[in-house]
PDB file of C-alpha atoms in Angstrom:
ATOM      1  CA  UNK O   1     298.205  91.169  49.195  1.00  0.00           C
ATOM      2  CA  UNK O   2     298.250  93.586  52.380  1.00  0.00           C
ATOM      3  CA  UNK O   3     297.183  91.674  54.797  1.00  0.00           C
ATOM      4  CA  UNK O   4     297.107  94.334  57.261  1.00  0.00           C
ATOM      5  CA  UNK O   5     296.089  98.101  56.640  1.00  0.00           C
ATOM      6  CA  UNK O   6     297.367 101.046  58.489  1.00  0.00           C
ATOM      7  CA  UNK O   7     296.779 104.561  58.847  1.00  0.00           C
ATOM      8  CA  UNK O   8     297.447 107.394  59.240  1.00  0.00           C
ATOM      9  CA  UNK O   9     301.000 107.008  57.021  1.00  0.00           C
ATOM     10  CA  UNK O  10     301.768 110.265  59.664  1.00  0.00           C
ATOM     11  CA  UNK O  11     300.578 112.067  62.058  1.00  0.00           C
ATOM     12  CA  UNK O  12     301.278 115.322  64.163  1.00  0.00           C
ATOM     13  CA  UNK O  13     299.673 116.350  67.519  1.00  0.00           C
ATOM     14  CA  UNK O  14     300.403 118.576  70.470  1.00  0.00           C
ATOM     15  CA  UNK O  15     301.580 117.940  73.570  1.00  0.00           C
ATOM     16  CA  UNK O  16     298.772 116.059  75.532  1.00  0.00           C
ATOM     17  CA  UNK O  17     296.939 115.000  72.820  1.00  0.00           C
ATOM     18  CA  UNK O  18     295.528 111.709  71.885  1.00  0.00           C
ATOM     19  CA  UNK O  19     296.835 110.376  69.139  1.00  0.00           C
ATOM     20  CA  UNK O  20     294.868 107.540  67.239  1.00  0.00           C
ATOM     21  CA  UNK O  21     296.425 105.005  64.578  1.00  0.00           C
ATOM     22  CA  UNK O  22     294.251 102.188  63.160  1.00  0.00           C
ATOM     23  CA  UNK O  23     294.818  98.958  61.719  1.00  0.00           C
ATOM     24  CA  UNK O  24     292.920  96.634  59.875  1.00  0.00           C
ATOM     25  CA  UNK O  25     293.559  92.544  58.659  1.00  0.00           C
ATOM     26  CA  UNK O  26     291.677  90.489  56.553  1.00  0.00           C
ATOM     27  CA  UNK O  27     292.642  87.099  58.042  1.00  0.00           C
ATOM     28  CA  UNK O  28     290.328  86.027  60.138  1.00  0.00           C
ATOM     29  CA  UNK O  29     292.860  83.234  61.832  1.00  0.00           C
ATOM     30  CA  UNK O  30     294.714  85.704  62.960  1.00  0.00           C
ATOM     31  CA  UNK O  31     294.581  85.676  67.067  1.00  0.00           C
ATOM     32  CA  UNK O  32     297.761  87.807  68.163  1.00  0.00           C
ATOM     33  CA  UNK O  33     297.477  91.553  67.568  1.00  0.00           C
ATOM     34  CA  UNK O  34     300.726  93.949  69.514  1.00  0.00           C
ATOM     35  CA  UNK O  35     301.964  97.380  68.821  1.00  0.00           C
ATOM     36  CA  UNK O  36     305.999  97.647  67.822  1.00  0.00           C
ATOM     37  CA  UNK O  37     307.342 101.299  68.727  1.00  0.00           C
ATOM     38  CA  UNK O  38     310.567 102.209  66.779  1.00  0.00           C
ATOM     39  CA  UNK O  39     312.920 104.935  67.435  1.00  0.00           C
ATOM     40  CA  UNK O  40     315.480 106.500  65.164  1.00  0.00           C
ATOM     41  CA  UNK O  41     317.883 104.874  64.666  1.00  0.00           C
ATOM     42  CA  UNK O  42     317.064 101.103  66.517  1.00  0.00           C
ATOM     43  CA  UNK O  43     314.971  98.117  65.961  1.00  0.00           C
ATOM     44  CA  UNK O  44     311.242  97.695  66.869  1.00  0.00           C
ATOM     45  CA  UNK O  45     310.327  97.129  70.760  1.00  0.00           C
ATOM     46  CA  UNK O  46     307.134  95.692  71.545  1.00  0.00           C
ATOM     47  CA  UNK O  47     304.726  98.485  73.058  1.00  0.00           C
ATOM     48  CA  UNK O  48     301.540  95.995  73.959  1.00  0.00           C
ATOM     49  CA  UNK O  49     299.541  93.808  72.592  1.00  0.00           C
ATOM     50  CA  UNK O  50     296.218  92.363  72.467  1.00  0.00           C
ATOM     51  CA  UNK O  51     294.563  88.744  71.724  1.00  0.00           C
ATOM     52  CA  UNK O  52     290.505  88.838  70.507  1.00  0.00           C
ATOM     53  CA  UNK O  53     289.140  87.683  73.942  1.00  0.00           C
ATOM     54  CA  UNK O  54     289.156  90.898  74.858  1.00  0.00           C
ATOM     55  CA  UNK O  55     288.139  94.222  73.515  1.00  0.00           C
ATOM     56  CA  UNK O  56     290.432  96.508  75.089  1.00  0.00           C
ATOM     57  CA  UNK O  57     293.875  96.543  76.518  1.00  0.00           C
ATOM     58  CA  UNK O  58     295.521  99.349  78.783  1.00  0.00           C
ATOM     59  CA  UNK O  59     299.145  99.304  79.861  1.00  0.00           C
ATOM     60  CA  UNK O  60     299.617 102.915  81.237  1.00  0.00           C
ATOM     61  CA  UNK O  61     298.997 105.806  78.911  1.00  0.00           C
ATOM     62  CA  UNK O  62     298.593 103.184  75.653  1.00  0.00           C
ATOM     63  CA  UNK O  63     295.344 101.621  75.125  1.00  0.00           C
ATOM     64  CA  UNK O  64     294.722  99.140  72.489  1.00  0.00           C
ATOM     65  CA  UNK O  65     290.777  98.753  71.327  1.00  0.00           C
ATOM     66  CA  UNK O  66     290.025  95.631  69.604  1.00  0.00           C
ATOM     67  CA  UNK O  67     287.058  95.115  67.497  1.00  0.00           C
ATOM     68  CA  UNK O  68     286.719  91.331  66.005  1.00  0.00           C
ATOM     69  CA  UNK O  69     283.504  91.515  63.869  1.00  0.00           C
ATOM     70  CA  UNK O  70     285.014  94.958  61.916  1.00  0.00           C
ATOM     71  CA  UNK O  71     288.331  93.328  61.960  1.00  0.00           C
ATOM     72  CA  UNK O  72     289.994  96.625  63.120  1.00  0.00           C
ATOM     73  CA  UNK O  73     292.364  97.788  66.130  1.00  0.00           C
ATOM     74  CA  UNK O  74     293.892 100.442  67.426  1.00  0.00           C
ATOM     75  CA  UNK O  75     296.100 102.320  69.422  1.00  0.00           C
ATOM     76  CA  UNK O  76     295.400 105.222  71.783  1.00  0.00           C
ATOM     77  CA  UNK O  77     297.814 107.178  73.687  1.00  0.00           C
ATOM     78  CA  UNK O  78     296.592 109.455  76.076  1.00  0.00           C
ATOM     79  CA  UNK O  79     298.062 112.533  77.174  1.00  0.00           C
ATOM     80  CA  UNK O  80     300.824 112.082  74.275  1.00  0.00           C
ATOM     81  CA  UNK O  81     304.584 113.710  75.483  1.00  0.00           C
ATOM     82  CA  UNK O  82     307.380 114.493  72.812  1.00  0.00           C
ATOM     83  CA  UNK O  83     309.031 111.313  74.095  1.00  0.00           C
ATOM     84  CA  UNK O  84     306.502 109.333  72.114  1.00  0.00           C
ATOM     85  CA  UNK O  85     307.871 110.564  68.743  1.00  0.00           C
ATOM     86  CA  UNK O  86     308.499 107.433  67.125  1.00  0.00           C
ATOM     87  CA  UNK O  87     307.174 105.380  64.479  1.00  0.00           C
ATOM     88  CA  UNK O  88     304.580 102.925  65.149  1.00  0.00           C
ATOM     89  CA  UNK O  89     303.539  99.529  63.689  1.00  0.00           C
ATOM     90  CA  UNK O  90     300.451  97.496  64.424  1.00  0.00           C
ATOM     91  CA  UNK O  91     300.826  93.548  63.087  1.00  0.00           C
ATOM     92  CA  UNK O  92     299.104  90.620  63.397  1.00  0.00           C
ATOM     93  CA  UNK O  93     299.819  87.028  63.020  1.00  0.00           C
ATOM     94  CA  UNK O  94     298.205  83.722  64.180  1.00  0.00           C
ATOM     95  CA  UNK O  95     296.436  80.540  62.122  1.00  0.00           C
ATOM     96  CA  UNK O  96     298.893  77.841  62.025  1.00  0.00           C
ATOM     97  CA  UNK O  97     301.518  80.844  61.228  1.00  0.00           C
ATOM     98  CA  UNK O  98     301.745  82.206  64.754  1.00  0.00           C
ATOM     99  CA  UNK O  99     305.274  82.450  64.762  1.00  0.00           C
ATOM    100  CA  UNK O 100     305.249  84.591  61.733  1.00  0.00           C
ATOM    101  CA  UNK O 101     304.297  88.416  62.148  1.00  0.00           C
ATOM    102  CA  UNK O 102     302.699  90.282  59.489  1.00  0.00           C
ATOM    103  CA  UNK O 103     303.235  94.277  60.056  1.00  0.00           C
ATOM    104  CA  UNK O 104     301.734  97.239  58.961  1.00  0.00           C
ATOM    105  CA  UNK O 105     303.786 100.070  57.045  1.00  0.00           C
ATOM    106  CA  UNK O 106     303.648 102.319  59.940  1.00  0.00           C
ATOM    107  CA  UNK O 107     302.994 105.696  60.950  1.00  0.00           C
ATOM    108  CA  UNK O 108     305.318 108.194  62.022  1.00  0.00           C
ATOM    109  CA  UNK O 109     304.017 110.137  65.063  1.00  0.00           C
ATOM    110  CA  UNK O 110     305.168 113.794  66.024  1.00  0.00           C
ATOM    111  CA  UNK O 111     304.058 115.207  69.455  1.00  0.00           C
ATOM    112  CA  UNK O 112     305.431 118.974  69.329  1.00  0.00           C
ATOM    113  CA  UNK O 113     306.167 120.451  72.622  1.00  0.00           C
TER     114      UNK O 113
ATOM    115  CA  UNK K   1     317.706  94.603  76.218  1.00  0.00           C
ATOM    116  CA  UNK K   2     317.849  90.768  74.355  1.00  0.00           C
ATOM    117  CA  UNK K   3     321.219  89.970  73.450  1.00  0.00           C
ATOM    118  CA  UNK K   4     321.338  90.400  69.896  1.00  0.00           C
ATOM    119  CA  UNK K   5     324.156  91.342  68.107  1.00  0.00           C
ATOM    120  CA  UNK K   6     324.022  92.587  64.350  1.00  0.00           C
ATOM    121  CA  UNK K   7     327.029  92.890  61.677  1.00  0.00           C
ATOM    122  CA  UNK K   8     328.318  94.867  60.223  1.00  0.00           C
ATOM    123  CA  UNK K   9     326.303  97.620  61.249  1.00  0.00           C
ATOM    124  CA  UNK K  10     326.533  99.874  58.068  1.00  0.00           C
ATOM    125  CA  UNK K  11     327.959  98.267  54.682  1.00  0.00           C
ATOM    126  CA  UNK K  12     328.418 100.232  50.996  1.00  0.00           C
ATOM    127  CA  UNK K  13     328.471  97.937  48.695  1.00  0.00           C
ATOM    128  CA  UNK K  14     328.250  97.351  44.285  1.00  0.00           C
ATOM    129  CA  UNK K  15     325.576  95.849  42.465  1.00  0.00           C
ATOM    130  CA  UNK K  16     327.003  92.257  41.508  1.00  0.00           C
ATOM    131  CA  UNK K  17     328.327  91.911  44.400  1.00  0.00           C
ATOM    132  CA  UNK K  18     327.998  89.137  47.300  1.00  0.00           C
ATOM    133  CA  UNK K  19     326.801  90.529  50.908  1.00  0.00           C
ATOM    134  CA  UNK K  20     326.412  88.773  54.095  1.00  0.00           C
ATOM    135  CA  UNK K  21     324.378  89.932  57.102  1.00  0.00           C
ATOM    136  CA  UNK K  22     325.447  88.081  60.603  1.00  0.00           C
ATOM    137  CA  UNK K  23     322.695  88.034  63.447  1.00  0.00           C
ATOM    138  CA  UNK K  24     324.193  86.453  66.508  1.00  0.00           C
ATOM    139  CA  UNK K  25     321.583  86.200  69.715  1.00  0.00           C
ATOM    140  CA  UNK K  26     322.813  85.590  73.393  1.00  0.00           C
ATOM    141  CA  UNK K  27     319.677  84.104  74.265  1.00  0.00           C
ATOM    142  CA  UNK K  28     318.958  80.633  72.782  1.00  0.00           C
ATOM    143  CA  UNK K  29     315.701  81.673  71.782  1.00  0.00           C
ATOM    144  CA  UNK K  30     314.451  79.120  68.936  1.00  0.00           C
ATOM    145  CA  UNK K  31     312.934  81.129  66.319  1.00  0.00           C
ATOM    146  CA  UNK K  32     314.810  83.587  64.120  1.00  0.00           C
ATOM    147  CA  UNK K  33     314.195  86.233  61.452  1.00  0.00           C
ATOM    148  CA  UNK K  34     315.472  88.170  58.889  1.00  0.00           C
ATOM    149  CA  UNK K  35     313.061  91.775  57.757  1.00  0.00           C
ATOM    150  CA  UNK K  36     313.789  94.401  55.825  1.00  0.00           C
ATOM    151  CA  UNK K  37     312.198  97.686  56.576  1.00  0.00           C
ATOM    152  CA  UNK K  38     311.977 100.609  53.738  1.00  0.00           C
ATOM    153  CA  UNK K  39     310.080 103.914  53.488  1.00  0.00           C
ATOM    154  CA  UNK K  40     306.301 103.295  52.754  1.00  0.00           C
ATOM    155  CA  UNK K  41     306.671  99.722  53.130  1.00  0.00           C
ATOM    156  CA  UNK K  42     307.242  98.787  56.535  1.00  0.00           C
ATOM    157  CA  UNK K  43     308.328  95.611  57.801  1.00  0.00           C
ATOM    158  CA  UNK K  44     308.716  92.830  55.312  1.00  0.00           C
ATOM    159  CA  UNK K  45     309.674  89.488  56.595  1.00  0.00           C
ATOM    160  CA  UNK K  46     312.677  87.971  53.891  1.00  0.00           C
ATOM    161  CA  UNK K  47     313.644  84.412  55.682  1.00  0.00           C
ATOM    162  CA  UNK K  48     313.260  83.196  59.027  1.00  0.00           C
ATOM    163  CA  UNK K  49     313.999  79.825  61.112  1.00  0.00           C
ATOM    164  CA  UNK K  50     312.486  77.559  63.703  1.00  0.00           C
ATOM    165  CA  UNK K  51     315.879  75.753  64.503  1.00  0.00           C
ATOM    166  CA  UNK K  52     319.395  74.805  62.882  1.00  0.00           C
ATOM    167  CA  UNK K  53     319.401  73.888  59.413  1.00  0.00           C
ATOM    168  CA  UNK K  54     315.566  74.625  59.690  1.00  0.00           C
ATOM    169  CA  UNK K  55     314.412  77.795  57.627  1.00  0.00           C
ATOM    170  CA  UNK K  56     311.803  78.871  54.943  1.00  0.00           C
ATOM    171  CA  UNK K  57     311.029  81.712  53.028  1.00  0.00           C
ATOM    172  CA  UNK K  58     308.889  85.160  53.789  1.00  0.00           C
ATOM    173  CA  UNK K  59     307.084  87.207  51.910  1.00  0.00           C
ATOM    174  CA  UNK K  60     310.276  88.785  50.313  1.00  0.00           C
ATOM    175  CA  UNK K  61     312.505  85.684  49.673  1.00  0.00           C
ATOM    176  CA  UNK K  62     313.569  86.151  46.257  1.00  0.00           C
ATOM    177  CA  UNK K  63     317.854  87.417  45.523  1.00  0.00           C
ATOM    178  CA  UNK K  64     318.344  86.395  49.326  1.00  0.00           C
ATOM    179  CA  UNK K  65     319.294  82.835  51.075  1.00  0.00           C
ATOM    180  CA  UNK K  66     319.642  82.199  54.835  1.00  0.00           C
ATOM    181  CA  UNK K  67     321.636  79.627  56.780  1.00  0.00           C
ATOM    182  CA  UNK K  68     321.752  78.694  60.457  1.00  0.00           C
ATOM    183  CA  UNK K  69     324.406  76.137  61.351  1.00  0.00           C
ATOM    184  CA  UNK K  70     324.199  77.610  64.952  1.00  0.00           C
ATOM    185  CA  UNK K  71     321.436  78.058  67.600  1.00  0.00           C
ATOM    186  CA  UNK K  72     322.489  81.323  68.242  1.00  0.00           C
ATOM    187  CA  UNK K  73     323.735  82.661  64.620  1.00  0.00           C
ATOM    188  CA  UNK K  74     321.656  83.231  61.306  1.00  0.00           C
ATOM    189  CA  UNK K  75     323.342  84.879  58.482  1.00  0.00           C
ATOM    190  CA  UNK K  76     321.639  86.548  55.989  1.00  0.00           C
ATOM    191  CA  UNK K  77     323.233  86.241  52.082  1.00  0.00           C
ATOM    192  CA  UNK K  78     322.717  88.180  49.093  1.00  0.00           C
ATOM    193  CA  UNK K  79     324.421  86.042  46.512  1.00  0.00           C
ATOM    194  CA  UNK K  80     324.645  89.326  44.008  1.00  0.00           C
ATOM    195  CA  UNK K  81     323.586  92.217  45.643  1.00  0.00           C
ATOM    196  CA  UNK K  82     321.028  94.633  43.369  1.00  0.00           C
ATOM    197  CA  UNK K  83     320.100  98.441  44.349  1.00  0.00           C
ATOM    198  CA  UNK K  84     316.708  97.208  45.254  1.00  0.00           C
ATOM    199  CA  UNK K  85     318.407  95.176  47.860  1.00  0.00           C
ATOM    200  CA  UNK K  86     319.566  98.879  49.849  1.00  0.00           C
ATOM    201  CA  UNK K  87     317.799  98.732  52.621  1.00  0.00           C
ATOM    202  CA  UNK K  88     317.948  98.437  56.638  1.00  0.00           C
ATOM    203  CA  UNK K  89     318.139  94.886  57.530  1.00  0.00           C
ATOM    204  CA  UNK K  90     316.494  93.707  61.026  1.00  0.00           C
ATOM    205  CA  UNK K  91     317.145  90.100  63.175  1.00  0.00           C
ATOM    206  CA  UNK K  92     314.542  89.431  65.475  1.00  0.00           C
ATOM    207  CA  UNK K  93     314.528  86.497  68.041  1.00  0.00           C
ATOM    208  CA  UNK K  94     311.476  84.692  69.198  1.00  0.00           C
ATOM    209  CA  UNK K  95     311.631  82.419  72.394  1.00  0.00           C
ATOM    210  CA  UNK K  96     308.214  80.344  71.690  1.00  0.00           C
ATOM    211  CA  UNK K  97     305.439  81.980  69.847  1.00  0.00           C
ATOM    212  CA  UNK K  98     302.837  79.949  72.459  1.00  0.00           C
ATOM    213  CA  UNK K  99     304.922  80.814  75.402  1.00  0.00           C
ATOM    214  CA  UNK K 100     305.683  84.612  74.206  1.00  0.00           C
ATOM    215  CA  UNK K 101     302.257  85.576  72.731  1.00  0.00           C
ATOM    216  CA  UNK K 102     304.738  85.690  69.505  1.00  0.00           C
ATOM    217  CA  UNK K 103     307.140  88.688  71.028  1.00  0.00           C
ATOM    218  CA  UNK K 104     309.815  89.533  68.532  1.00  0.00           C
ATOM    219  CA  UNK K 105     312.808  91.244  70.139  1.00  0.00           C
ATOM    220  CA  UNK K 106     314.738  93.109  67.498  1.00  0.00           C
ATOM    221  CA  UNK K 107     318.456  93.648  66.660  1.00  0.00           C
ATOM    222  CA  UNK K 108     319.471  97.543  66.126  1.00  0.00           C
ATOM    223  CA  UNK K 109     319.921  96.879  62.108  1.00  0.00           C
ATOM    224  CA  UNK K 110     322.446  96.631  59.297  1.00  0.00           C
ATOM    225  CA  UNK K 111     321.964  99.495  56.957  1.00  0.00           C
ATOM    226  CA  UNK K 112     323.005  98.298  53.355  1.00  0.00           C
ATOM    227  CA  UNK K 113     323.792 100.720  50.333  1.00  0.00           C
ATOM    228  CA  UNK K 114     323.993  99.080  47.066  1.00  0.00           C
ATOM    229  CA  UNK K 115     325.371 101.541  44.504  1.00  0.00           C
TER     230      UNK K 115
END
């Protein structure tokens, strides 16, 4: 059981763009919902994250939107630079687990120059 | 960066054989895991602890065994390592879930090649 969706599995932009990646869980105990950015060659590194008091979450050019009753999130970054080539996982975790996260299988972002 | 130290970085190994994966953390932070990350699966929790001599299984348990006699060390064991097992093998450190928001700072990874 995948208990949280992602997609795209990849995606390419240009320079500037905004690239969008979207998750989705099915338990509804979960309450803790960050972004890990991984580069080659190293571990994860938490990008931001989000709890469901709130609907949306900016921390510079990343933006997290948050929508409880469709059990979905997101993650926008605006005006994307080569520098954010990396791959991406949303995950989720909360309900008497919180100490346990549950990721997504991640999507592997290409901003070309 | 946390202080976590992973080991051996890179291991070839044969099927049958026993493996151990040593995660040592500088930063007496409670909680500590053990995930395995492949191609079109993502992150896959295996075993993780909340204090010495206190672990319990992920969703991926099954061919491995942890053991943390140490705050600050959790090895990871594959008692006869299969092909299925090659993978790259993350720690990750967790000071308090409540205090952290759940933060996961992540070691740099073993890559394992079973042949």
């Amino acid at each position: 059981q995948q208990q949280v969706k992602q997609s795209p599995q990849s995606l390419i932009v240009q320079k500037g763009g905004i690239p969008i990646i979207n998750c989705a869980y099915e338990n509804t105990a979960f309450d803790y919902f960050p972004w890990y950015q991984q580069f080659p060659g190293k571990g994860p590194a938490l990008l931001i994250a989000i709890r469901p008091d709130v609907s949306e979450k900016k921390e510079g050019r990343f933006t997290i939107s948050f929508n409880k009753s469709a059990k979905q999130f997101s993650l926008h970054i605006m005006d994307s630079q080569p520098g954010d080539s990396a791959t991406y996982f949303c995950a989720a975790s909360g309900g008497g687990s919180n100490y346990k996260l549950t990721f997504g299988k991640g999507t592997l972002l290409t901003v070309n120059p | 960066d946390a202080g976590i130290t992973q080991s051996p970085r890179h291991k070839v190994t044969e099927t049958g054989t026993p493996v151990t994966l040593r995660c040592h953390q500088t930063e007496n932070h409670r909680y500590m895991y053990w995930y395995r990350q492949d191609p079109g699966h993502g992150l896959r929790l295996i075993h993780y602890s909340y204090g010495v001599k206190d672990t319990d299984k992920g969703e991926v348990s099954d061919g491995y065994s942890v053991s943390r006699s140490k705050t600050e060390d959790f090895l990871l064991t594959l008692e006869s390592a299969t092909s299925s097992q090659t993978s790259v093998y993350f720690c990750a450190i967790s000071e308090s879930p409540d205090r952290s928001g759940g933060q996961l700072f992540f070691g740099e990874g073993s890559r394992l090649t079973v042949l």
